[in-house]
Structures are given as C-alpha cells and as structure tokens.
C-alpha cells in the first residue's frame, strides 16, 4: 500500500506542477483529463470529480473563457448541457501529460509488455 500511495502522490504532484505551468489549477486540469475521454454533463463531471455542482460551474466557466472547453446541448436531452474539449483544450491536456517528467521517466523504464500488464492489473484493482 505504501508503494501505491507513493506512486499516486508522485503522479499527482507531477500533474499539478505541469498544470500550473499552463496556468491551470489541478481541478481545471482534472476536468480536461476527464473530458479527454468524452464529453460529459455538468452533473456527471461534478460526480466524477467529487465536487459540488456550483463549484463545477465555476471551473467550466473559467475553462470556457480560455477556450479550453465549450458547452453543447445533449443529443438525448435538450435540458442537459454537455461539456466538451476544444482543440485548444485537447492540446493543453496533451501538453500536461507530456510534461509529467517523473511519471514519464518511470513509465519509460517499462517494456511494452510490462506497461500492458501494469494497465491490466490497475483495471483489475480499480475497475472503471
């Protein structure tokens, strides 16, 4: 457990520093990271990021002002607004991930097979 805790804290520190280099808070960067997978509703973002819906609105407002995300009407429910990455937002989260030096250095030590096994094991321990 100690090694897992250390790896998570190292990853978080790496992520936070890379986000700060782009003038983003960790919450803003985490939002971009979640949206990297797919657009999401405000409610699901708040749930995923474990924050209050009113806080999520502020985060999205600030990201939208920087043209990192945009709101769009849900295709399935016109009352729901989904949030999606813009091209600038996609580039920003890609830059953050590329600048995570400690994380990248550690992962670069693994072979392709070891990376695949690590991914498999993490999905067993932490299913999505």
mmCIF file of N, CA and C in Angstrom:
data_model
loop_
_atom_site.group_PDB
_atom_site.id
_atom_site.type_symbol
_atom_site.label_atom_id
_atom_site.label_comp_id
_atom_site.label_asym_id
_atom_site.label_seq_id
_atom_site.Cartn_x
_atom_site.Cartn_y
_atom_site.Cartn_z
ATOM 1 N N UNK A 1 0.818 -1.195 0.000
ATOM 2 C CA UNK A 1 0.000 0.000 0.000
ATOM 3 C C UNK A 1 0.861 1.258 0.000
ATOM 4 N N UNK A 2 1.985 1.205 0.714
ATOM 5 C CA UNK A 2 2.853 2.385 0.777
ATOM 6 C C UNK A 2 3.388 2.746 -0.610
ATOM 7 N N UNK A 3 3.761 1.738 -1.378
ATOM 8 C CA UNK A 3 4.280 1.990 -2.720
ATOM 9 C C UNK A 3 3.197 2.553 -3.630
ATOM 10 N N UNK A 4 1.994 2.043 -3.504
ATOM 11 C CA UNK A 4 0.874 2.561 -4.288
ATOM 12 C C UNK A 4 0.597 4.014 -3.902
ATOM 13 N N UNK A 5 0.579 4.306 -2.608
ATOM 14 C CA UNK A 5 0.357 5.676 -2.137
ATOM 15 C C UNK A 5 1.455 6.612 -2.647
ATOM 16 N N UNK A 6 2.697 6.141 -2.617
ATOM 17 C CA UNK A 6 3.814 6.950 -3.113
ATOM 18 C C UNK A 6 3.660 7.223 -4.616
ATOM 19 N N UNK A 7 3.278 6.209 -5.380
ATOM 20 C CA UNK A 7 3.135 6.399 -6.826
ATOM 21 C C UNK A 7 2.003 7.379 -7.136
ATOM 22 N N UNK A 8 0.917 7.296 -6.395
ATOM 23 C CA UNK A 8 -0.204 8.211 -6.612
ATOM 24 C C UNK A 8 0.196 9.641 -6.242
ATOM 25 N N UNK A 9 0.872 9.817 -5.120
ATOM 26 C CA UNK A 9 1.260 11.180 -4.718
ATOM 27 C C UNK A 9 2.294 11.767 -5.675
ATOM 28 N N UNK A 10 3.202 10.939 -6.182
ATOM 29 C CA UNK A 10 4.182 11.408 -7.164
ATOM 30 C C UNK A 10 3.482 11.821 -8.452
ATOM 31 N N UNK A 11 2.556 11.000 -8.899
ATOM 32 C CA UNK A 11 1.790 11.314 -10.107
ATOM 33 C C UNK A 11 1.005 12.608 -9.916
ATOM 34 N N UNK A 12 0.345 12.764 -8.776
ATOM 35 C CA UNK A 12 -0.454 13.961 -8.515
ATOM 36 C C UNK A 12 0.420 15.213 -8.484
ATOM 37 N N UNK A 13 1.572 15.143 -7.836
ATOM 38 C CA UNK A 13 2.487 16.288 -7.777
ATOM 39 C C UNK A 13 2.981 16.647 -9.170
ATOM 40 N N UNK A 14 3.300 15.644 -9.965
ATOM 41 C CA UNK A 14 3.742 15.822 -11.345
ATOM 42 C C UNK A 14 2.647 16.497 -12.167
ATOM 43 N N UNK A 15 1.431 15.995 -12.033
ATOM 44 C CA UNK A 15 0.267 16.511 -12.761
ATOM 45 C C UNK A 15 -0.012 17.961 -12.363
ATOM 46 N N UNK A 16 0.003 18.234 -11.073
ATOM 47 C CA UNK A 16 -0.287 19.573 -10.561
ATOM 48 C C UNK A 16 0.751 20.586 -11.047
ATOM 49 N N UNK A 17 2.021 20.210 -11.030
ATOM 50 C CA UNK A 17 3.087 21.105 -11.493
ATOM 51 C C UNK A 17 2.958 21.379 -12.994
ATOM 52 N N UNK A 18 2.674 20.354 -13.769
ATOM 53 C CA UNK A 18 2.512 20.531 -15.218
ATOM 54 C C UNK A 18 1.300 21.411 -15.523
ATOM 55 N N UNK A 19 0.222 21.236 -14.771
ATOM 56 C CA UNK A 19 -0.975 22.075 -14.952
ATOM 57 C C UNK A 19 -0.655 23.523 -14.607
ATOM 58 N N UNK A 20 0.060 23.738 -13.506
ATOM 59 C CA UNK A 20 0.418 25.095 -13.083
ATOM 60 C C UNK A 20 1.270 25.798 -14.139
ATOM 61 N N UNK A 21 2.115 25.049 -14.832
ATOM 62 C CA UNK A 21 2.925 25.631 -15.907
ATOM 63 C C UNK A 21 2.059 26.226 -17.006
ATOM 64 N N UNK A 22 0.835 25.711 -17.154
ATOM 65 C CA UNK A 22 -0.097 26.241 -18.143
ATOM 66 C C UNK A 22 -1.099 27.218 -17.529
ATOM 67 N N UNK A 23 -0.897 27.538 -16.254
ATOM 68 C CA UNK A 23 -1.788 28.469 -15.578
ATOM 69 C C UNK A 23 -3.124 27.861 -15.195
ATOM 70 N N UNK A 24 -3.143 26.546 -14.986
ATOM 71 C CA UNK A 24 -4.366 25.841 -14.617
ATOM 72 C C UNK A 24 -4.260 25.299 -13.201
ATOM 73 N N UNK A 25 -5.381 25.273 -12.498
ATOM 74 C CA UNK A 25 -5.425 24.600 -11.205
ATOM 75 C C UNK A 25 -5.513 23.104 -11.453
ATOM 76 N N UNK A 26 -5.255 22.325 -10.421
ATOM 77 C CA UNK A 26 -5.364 20.876 -10.589
ATOM 78 C C UNK A 26 -6.802 20.480 -10.907
ATOM 79 N N UNK A 27 -7.788 21.164 -10.336
ATOM 80 C CA UNK A 27 -9.198 20.854 -10.629
ATOM 81 C C UNK A 27 -9.538 21.141 -12.090
ATOM 82 N N UNK A 28 -9.017 22.227 -12.607
ATOM 83 C CA UNK A 28 -9.257 22.532 -14.023
ATOM 84 C C UNK A 28 -8.597 21.491 -14.918
ATOM 85 N N UNK A 29 -7.372 21.116 -14.586
ATOM 86 C CA UNK A 29 -6.661 20.118 -15.389
ATOM 87 C C UNK A 29 -7.331 18.746 -15.287
ATOM 88 N N UNK A 30 -7.802 18.385 -14.088
ATOM 89 C CA UNK A 30 -8.511 17.110 -13.941
ATOM 90 C C UNK A 30 -9.769 17.102 -14.790
ATOM 91 N N UNK A 31 -10.439 18.245 -14.863
ATOM 92 C CA UNK A 31 -11.639 18.346 -15.699
ATOM 93 C C UNK A 31 -11.289 18.093 -17.161
ATOM 94 N N UNK A 32 -10.216 18.702 -17.633
ATOM 95 C CA UNK A 32 -9.777 18.474 -19.015
ATOM 96 C C UNK A 32 -9.440 17.002 -19.231
ATOM 97 N N UNK A 33 -8.822 16.394 -18.236
ATOM 98 C CA UNK A 33 -8.445 14.987 -18.334
ATOM 99 C C UNK A 33 -9.680 14.097 -18.460
ATOM 100 N N UNK A 34 -10.700 14.381 -17.675
ATOM 101 C CA UNK A 34 -11.946 13.602 -17.757
ATOM 102 C C UNK A 34 -12.591 13.805 -19.117
ATOM 103 N N UNK A 35 -12.604 15.034 -19.600
ATOM 104 C CA UNK A 35 -13.236 15.333 -20.893
ATOM 105 C C UNK A 35 -12.432 14.795 -22.069
ATOM 106 N N UNK A 36 -11.192 14.437 -21.825
ATOM 107 C CA UNK A 36 -10.355 13.846 -22.884
ATOM 108 C C UNK A 36 -10.962 12.535 -23.367
ATOM 109 N N UNK A 37 -11.635 11.821 -22.450
ATOM 110 C CA UNK A 37 -12.274 10.548 -22.812
ATOM 111 C C UNK A 37 -13.513 10.767 -23.663
ATOM 112 N N UNK A 38 -14.337 11.753 -23.254
ATOM 113 C CA UNK A 38 -15.592 12.017 -23.965
ATOM 114 C C UNK A 38 -16.266 13.232 -23.337
ATOM 115 N N UNK A 39 -17.124 13.926 -24.088
ATOM 116 C CA UNK A 39 -17.910 14.999 -23.481
ATOM 117 C C UNK A 39 -18.738 14.444 -22.316
ATOM 118 N N UNK A 40 -19.053 15.317 -21.365
ATOM 119 C CA UNK A 40 -19.798 14.880 -20.190
ATOM 120 C C UNK A 40 -20.724 15.997 -19.723
ATOM 121 N N UNK A 41 -21.784 15.593 -19.049
ATOM 122 C CA UNK A 41 -22.708 16.582 -18.487
ATOM 123 C C UNK A 41 -22.059 17.225 -17.263
ATOM 124 N N UNK A 42 -22.568 18.388 -16.911
ATOM 125 C CA UNK A 42 -22.074 19.088 -15.726
ATOM 126 C C UNK A 42 -22.258 18.210 -14.483
ATOM 127 N N UNK A 43 -23.401 17.555 -14.399
ATOM 128 C CA UNK A 43 -23.692 16.711 -13.241
ATOM 129 C C UNK A 43 -22.700 15.548 -13.140
ATOM 130 N N UNK A 44 -22.431 14.889 -14.272
ATOM 131 C CA UNK A 44 -21.505 13.754 -14.221
ATOM 132 C C UNK A 44 -20.079 14.211 -13.933
ATOM 133 N N UNK A 45 -19.703 15.390 -14.418
ATOM 134 C CA UNK A 45 -18.377 15.924 -14.091
ATOM 135 C C UNK A 45 -18.256 16.175 -12.594
ATOM 136 N N UNK A 46 -19.281 16.788 -12.013
ATOM 137 C CA UNK A 46 -19.263 17.056 -10.574
ATOM 138 C C UNK A 46 -19.153 15.751 -9.787
ATOM 139 N N UNK A 47 -19.878 14.731 -10.222
ATOM 140 C CA UNK A 47 -19.821 13.434 -9.545
ATOM 141 C C UNK A 47 -18.442 12.801 -9.696
ATOM 142 N N UNK A 48 -17.928 12.775 -10.908
ATOM 143 C CA UNK A 48 -16.620 12.171 -11.179
ATOM 144 C C UNK A 48 -15.507 12.862 -10.407
ATOM 145 N N UNK A 49 -15.579 14.187 -10.343
ATOM 146 C CA UNK A 49 -14.528 14.961 -9.674
ATOM 147 C C UNK A 49 -14.816 15.198 -8.197
ATOM 148 N N UNK A 50 -15.917 14.627 -7.716
ATOM 149 C CA UNK A 50 -16.300 14.719 -6.300
ATOM 150 C C UNK A 50 -16.334 16.164 -5.810
ATOM 151 N N UNK A 51 -17.058 16.992 -6.561
ATOM 152 C CA UNK A 51 -17.195 18.379 -6.128
ATOM 153 C C UNK A 51 -18.649 18.823 -6.270
ATOM 154 N N UNK A 52 -18.961 19.922 -5.642
ATOM 155 C CA UNK A 52 -20.297 20.480 -5.683
ATOM 156 C C UNK A 52 -20.606 20.998 -7.095
ATOM 157 N N UNK A 53 -21.851 20.891 -7.512
ATOM 158 C CA UNK A 53 -22.250 21.335 -8.851
ATOM 159 C C UNK A 53 -21.954 22.822 -9.069
ATOM 160 N N UNK A 54 -22.125 23.647 -8.037
ATOM 161 C CA UNK A 54 -21.850 25.078 -8.190
ATOM 162 C C UNK A 54 -20.354 25.325 -8.402
ATOM 163 N N UNK A 55 -19.509 24.532 -7.762
ATOM 164 C CA UNK A 55 -18.070 24.624 -7.972
ATOM 165 C C UNK A 55 -17.716 24.208 -9.400
ATOM 166 N N UNK A 56 -18.397 23.177 -9.890
ATOM 167 C CA UNK A 56 -18.150 22.709 -11.252
ATOM 168 C C UNK A 56 -18.484 23.799 -12.267
ATOM 169 N N UNK A 57 -19.553 24.527 -12.012
ATOM 170 C CA UNK A 57 -19.937 25.619 -12.910
ATOM 171 C C UNK A 57 -18.816 26.649 -12.997
ATOM 172 N N UNK A 58 -18.225 27.001 -11.865
ATOM 173 C CA UNK A 58 -17.118 27.953 -11.860
ATOM 174 C C UNK A 58 -15.905 27.442 -12.619
ATOM 175 N N UNK A 59 -15.592 26.183 -12.437
ATOM 176 C CA UNK A 59 -14.458 25.575 -13.143
ATOM 177 C C UNK A 59 -14.697 25.627 -14.651
ATOM 178 N N UNK A 60 -15.888 25.234 -15.074
ATOM 179 C CA UNK A 60 -16.211 25.228 -16.515
ATOM 180 C C UNK A 60 -16.231 26.643 -17.068
ATOM 181 N N UNK A 61 -16.780 27.589 -16.317
ATOM 182 C CA UNK A 61 -16.789 28.989 -16.764
ATOM 183 C C UNK A 61 -15.371 29.474 -17.044
ATOM 184 N N UNK A 62 -14.437 29.184 -16.128
ATOM 185 C CA UNK A 62 -13.058 29.632 -16.311
ATOM 186 C C UNK A 62 -12.380 28.926 -17.487
ATOM 187 N N UNK A 63 -12.648 27.632 -17.646
ATOM 188 C CA UNK A 63 -12.078 26.901 -18.790
ATOM 189 C C UNK A 63 -12.664 27.403 -20.112
ATOM 190 N N UNK A 64 -13.937 27.730 -20.095
ATOM 191 C CA UNK A 64 -14.598 28.227 -21.309
ATOM 192 C C UNK A 64 -14.040 29.595 -21.714
ATOM 193 N N UNK A 65 -13.757 30.449 -20.740
ATOM 194 C CA UNK A 65 -13.174 31.764 -21.032
ATOM 195 C C UNK A 65 -11.818 31.643 -21.718
ATOM 196 N N UNK A 66 -11.116 30.549 -21.443
ATOM 197 C CA UNK A 66 -9.801 30.323 -22.055
ATOM 198 C C UNK A 66 -9.897 29.488 -23.333
ATOM 199 N N UNK A 67 -11.122 29.230 -23.783
ATOM 200 C CA UNK A 67 -11.390 28.440 -24.988
ATOM 201 C C UNK A 67 -10.817 27.021 -24.888
ATOM 202 N N UNK A 68 -10.878 26.443 -23.677
ATOM 203 C CA UNK A 68 -10.406 25.075 -23.479
ATOM 204 C C UNK A 68 -11.556 24.075 -23.543
ATOM 205 N N UNK A 69 -12.773 24.543 -23.265
ATOM 206 C CA UNK A 69 -13.974 23.711 -23.346
ATOM 207 C C UNK A 69 -15.109 24.544 -23.929
ATOM 208 N N UNK A 70 -16.148 23.854 -24.360
ATOM 209 C CA UNK A 70 -17.380 24.544 -24.748
ATOM 210 C C UNK A 70 -18.572 23.707 -24.304
ATOM 211 N N UNK A 71 -19.676 24.391 -24.087
ATOM 212 C CA UNK A 71 -20.916 23.714 -23.707
ATOM 213 C C UNK A 71 -21.729 23.449 -24.961
ATOM 214 N N UNK A 72 -22.433 22.316 -24.954
ATOM 215 C CA UNK A 72 -23.298 21.960 -26.079
ATOM 216 C C UNK A 72 -24.536 21.256 -25.537
ATOM 217 N N UNK A 73 -25.619 21.370 -26.253
ATOM 218 C CA UNK A 73 -26.857 20.714 -25.838
ATOM 219 C C UNK A 73 -26.713 19.215 -26.046
ATOM 220 N N UNK A 74 -27.177 18.447 -25.073
ATOM 221 C CA UNK A 74 -27.136 16.987 -25.167
ATOM 222 C C UNK A 74 -28.012 16.508 -26.320
ATOM 223 N N UNK A 75 -27.519 15.509 -27.017
ATOM 224 C CA UNK A 75 -28.293 14.942 -28.127
ATOM 225 C C UNK A 75 -29.499 14.156 -27.627
ATOM 226 N N UNK A 76 -29.442 13.689 -26.381
ATOM 227 C CA UNK A 76 -30.521 12.859 -25.854
ATOM 228 C C UNK A 76 -31.505 13.610 -24.960
ATOM 229 N N UNK A 77 -31.086 14.775 -24.421
ATOM 230 C CA UNK A 77 -31.964 15.542 -23.538
ATOM 231 C C UNK A 77 -31.609 17.019 -23.667
ATOM 232 N N UNK A 78 -32.463 17.771 -24.333
ATOM 233 C CA UNK A 78 -32.181 19.181 -24.616
ATOM 234 C C UNK A 78 -32.035 20.039 -23.362
ATOM 235 N N UNK A 79 -32.492 19.552 -22.221
ATOM 236 C CA UNK A 79 -32.354 20.299 -20.970
ATOM 237 C C UNK A 79 -30.949 20.191 -20.395
ATOM 238 N N UNK A 80 -30.192 19.219 -20.873
ATOM 239 C CA UNK A 80 -28.856 18.939 -20.334
ATOM 240 C C UNK A 80 -27.790 19.580 -21.215
ATOM 241 N N UNK A 81 -26.824 20.219 -20.553
ATOM 242 C CA UNK A 81 -25.668 20.777 -21.261
ATOM 243 C C UNK A 81 -24.473 19.856 -21.040
ATOM 244 N N UNK A 82 -23.891 19.440 -22.133
ATOM 245 C CA UNK A 82 -22.657 18.663 -22.061
ATOM 246 C C UNK A 82 -21.483 19.608 -22.237
ATOM 247 N N UNK A 83 -20.366 19.215 -21.696
ATOM 248 C CA UNK A 83 -19.133 19.986 -21.835
ATOM 249 C C UNK A 83 -18.172 19.147 -22.660
ATOM 250 N N UNK A 84 -17.530 19.783 -23.629
ATOM 251 C CA UNK A 84 -16.588 19.078 -24.497
ATOM 252 C C UNK A 84 -15.300 19.887 -24.617
ATOM 253 N N UNK A 85 -14.210 19.191 -24.854
ATOM 254 C CA UNK A 85 -12.930 19.854 -25.090
ATOM 255 C C UNK A 85 -12.944 20.568 -26.425
ATOM 256 N N UNK A 86 -12.290 21.705 -26.471
ATOM 257 C CA UNK A 86 -11.990 22.345 -27.745
ATOM 258 C C UNK A 86 -10.643 21.788 -28.214
ATOM 259 N N UNK A 87 -10.239 22.169 -29.397
ATOM 260 C CA UNK A 87 -8.921 21.741 -29.882
ATOM 261 C C UNK A 87 -7.821 22.273 -28.957
ATOM 262 N N UNK A 88 -7.992 23.496 -28.479
ATOM 263 C CA UNK A 88 -7.028 24.089 -27.551
ATOM 264 C C UNK A 88 -7.002 23.310 -26.241
ATOM 265 N N UNK A 89 -8.162 22.892 -25.760
ATOM 266 C CA UNK A 89 -8.239 22.094 -24.545
ATOM 267 C C UNK A 89 -7.548 20.754 -24.706
ATOM 268 N N UNK A 90 -7.751 20.124 -25.859
ATOM 269 C CA UNK A 90 -7.092 18.845 -26.150
ATOM 270 C C UNK A 90 -5.577 19.014 -26.153
ATOM 271 N N UNK A 91 -5.098 20.073 -26.786
ATOM 272 C CA UNK A 91 -3.651 20.329 -26.820
ATOM 273 C C UNK A 91 -3.115 20.603 -25.413
ATOM 274 N N UNK A 92 -3.904 21.299 -24.605
ATOM 275 C CA UNK A 92 -3.465 21.620 -23.242
ATOM 276 C C UNK A 92 -3.306 20.374 -22.390
ATOM 277 N N UNK A 93 -4.274 19.477 -22.419
ATOM 278 C CA UNK A 93 -4.161 18.271 -21.597
ATOM 279 C C UNK A 93 -3.064 17.358 -22.138
ATOM 280 N N UNK A 94 -2.874 17.341 -23.446
ATOM 281 C CA UNK A 94 -1.763 16.572 -24.021
ATOM 282 C C UNK A 94 -0.418 17.137 -23.545
ATOM 283 N N UNK A 95 -0.306 18.465 -23.510
ATOM 284 C CA UNK A 95 0.922 19.119 -23.045
ATOM 285 C C UNK A 95 1.178 18.785 -21.579
ATOM 286 N N UNK A 96 0.130 18.832 -20.765
ATOM 287 C CA UNK A 96 0.281 18.499 -19.345
ATOM 288 C C UNK A 96 0.834 17.087 -19.202
ATOM 289 N N UNK A 97 0.249 16.155 -19.908
ATOM 290 C CA UNK A 97 0.703 14.761 -19.796
ATOM 291 C C UNK A 97 2.143 14.595 -20.281
ATOM 292 N N UNK A 98 2.510 15.322 -21.331
ATOM 293 C CA UNK A 98 3.880 15.230 -21.848
ATOM 294 C C UNK A 98 4.894 15.831 -20.876
ATOM 295 N N UNK A 99 4.480 16.823 -20.095
ATOM 296 C CA UNK A 99 5.387 17.498 -19.166
ATOM 297 C C UNK A 99 5.507 16.793 -17.813
ATOM 298 N N UNK A 100 4.813 15.711 -17.627
ATOM 299 C CA UNK A 100 4.862 14.974 -16.363
ATOM 300 C C UNK A 100 6.127 14.115 -16.339
ATOM 301 N N UNK A 101 7.252 14.778 -16.071
ATOM 302 C CA UNK A 101 8.563 14.153 -16.211
ATOM 303 C C UNK A 101 8.775 12.940 -15.308
ATOM 304 N N UNK A 102 8.438 13.038 -14.031
ATOM 305 C CA UNK A 102 8.667 11.907 -13.133
ATOM 306 C C UNK A 102 7.839 10.708 -13.562
ATOM 307 N N UNK A 103 6.604 10.948 -13.925
ATOM 308 C CA UNK A 103 5.722 9.861 -14.353
ATOM 309 C C UNK A 103 6.245 9.241 -15.647
ATOM 310 N N UNK A 104 6.599 10.087 -16.617
ATOM 311 C CA UNK A 104 7.090 9.576 -17.901
ATOM 312 C C UNK A 104 8.403 8.817 -17.728
ATOM 313 N N UNK A 105 9.297 9.343 -16.892
ATOM 314 C CA UNK A 105 10.578 8.668 -16.655
ATOM 315 C C UNK A 105 10.353 7.279 -16.075
ATOM 316 N N UNK A 106 9.449 7.178 -15.122
ATOM 317 C CA UNK A 106 9.145 5.879 -14.524
ATOM 318 C C UNK A 106 8.542 4.911 -15.525
ATOM 319 N N UNK A 107 7.576 5.391 -16.296
ATOM 320 C CA UNK A 107 6.924 4.517 -17.275
ATOM 321 C C UNK A 107 7.864 4.121 -18.409
ATOM 322 N N UNK A 108 8.801 5.007 -18.745
ATOM 323 C CA UNK A 108 9.758 4.695 -19.812
ATOM 324 C C UNK A 108 10.670 3.526 -19.447
ATOM 325 N N UNK A 109 10.761 3.213 -18.164
ATOM 326 C CA UNK A 109 11.588 2.084 -17.724
ATOM 327 C C UNK A 109 10.921 0.743 -18.004
ATOM 328 N N UNK A 110 9.629 0.764 -18.337
ATOM 329 C CA UNK A 110 8.881 -0.470 -18.583
ATOM 330 C C UNK A 110 8.893 -0.833 -20.063
ATOM 331 N N UNK A 111 8.917 -2.117 -20.334
ATOM 332 C CA UNK A 111 8.765 -2.592 -21.713
ATOM 333 C C UNK A 111 7.289 -2.471 -22.100
ATOM 334 N N UNK A 112 6.990 -2.642 -23.362
ATOM 335 C CA UNK A 112 5.592 -2.603 -23.809
ATOM 336 C C UNK A 112 4.762 -3.662 -23.092
ATOM 337 N N UNK A 113 5.340 -4.842 -22.906
ATOM 338 C CA UNK A 113 4.632 -5.926 -22.226
ATOM 339 C C UNK A 113 4.372 -5.571 -20.757
ATOM 340 N N UNK A 114 5.365 -4.965 -20.106
ATOM 341 C CA UNK A 114 5.199 -4.571 -18.706
ATOM 342 C C UNK A 114 4.153 -3.463 -18.558
ATOM 343 N N UNK A 115 4.124 -2.534 -19.501
ATOM 344 C CA UNK A 115 3.094 -1.481 -19.477
ATOM 345 C C UNK A 115 1.702 -2.093 -19.627
ATOM 346 N N UNK A 116 1.579 -3.025 -20.547
ATOM 347 C CA UNK A 116 0.285 -3.683 -20.755
ATOM 348 C C UNK A 116 -0.135 -4.435 -19.493
ATOM 349 N N UNK A 117 0.805 -5.091 -18.844
ATOM 350 C CA UNK A 117 0.493 -5.829 -17.620
ATOM 351 C C UNK A 117 0.122 -4.871 -16.485
ATOM 352 N N UNK A 118 0.837 -3.764 -16.364
ATOM 353 C CA UNK A 118 0.504 -2.758 -15.348
ATOM 354 C C UNK A 118 -0.910 -2.233 -15.582
ATOM 355 N N UNK A 119 -1.239 -1.915 -16.816
ATOM 356 C CA UNK A 119 -2.577 -1.438 -17.153
ATOM 357 C C UNK A 119 -3.623 -2.489 -16.784
ATOM 358 N N UNK A 120 -3.356 -3.734 -17.145
ATOM 359 C CA UNK A 120 -4.297 -4.812 -16.832
ATOM 360 C C UNK A 120 -4.514 -4.936 -15.325
ATOM 361 N N UNK A 121 -3.435 -4.919 -14.584
ATOM 362 C CA UNK A 121 -3.536 -5.054 -13.128
ATOM 363 C C UNK A 121 -4.282 -3.872 -12.503
ATOM 364 N N UNK A 122 -3.998 -2.675 -12.975
ATOM 365 C CA UNK A 122 -4.704 -1.500 -12.433
ATOM 366 C C UNK A 122 -6.198 -1.541 -12.734
ATOM 367 N N UNK A 123 -6.578 -2.077 -13.898
ATOM 368 C CA UNK A 123 -8.006 -2.163 -14.204
ATOM 369 C C UNK A 123 -8.685 -3.253 -13.379
ATOM 370 N N UNK A 124 -7.924 -4.232 -12.925
ATOM 371 C CA UNK A 124 -8.478 -5.231 -12.030
ATOM 372 C C UNK A 124 -8.709 -4.622 -10.643
ATOM 373 N N UNK A 125 -7.706 -3.902 -10.156
ATOM 374 C CA UNK A 125 -7.786 -3.308 -8.826
ATOM 375 C C UNK A 125 -8.767 -2.127 -8.793
ATOM 376 N N UNK A 126 -8.771 -1.316 -9.862
ATOM 377 C CA UNK A 126 -9.606 -0.110 -9.930
ATOM 378 C C UNK A 126 -10.454 -0.126 -11.199
ATOM 379 N N UNK A 127 -11.479 -0.969 -11.252
ATOM 380 C CA UNK A 127 -12.314 -1.006 -12.470
ATOM 381 C C UNK A 127 -13.045 0.316 -12.662
ATOM 382 N N UNK A 128 -13.240 0.687 -13.901
ATOM 383 C CA UNK A 128 -13.927 1.953 -14.194
ATOM 384 C C UNK A 128 -15.405 1.778 -14.149
#
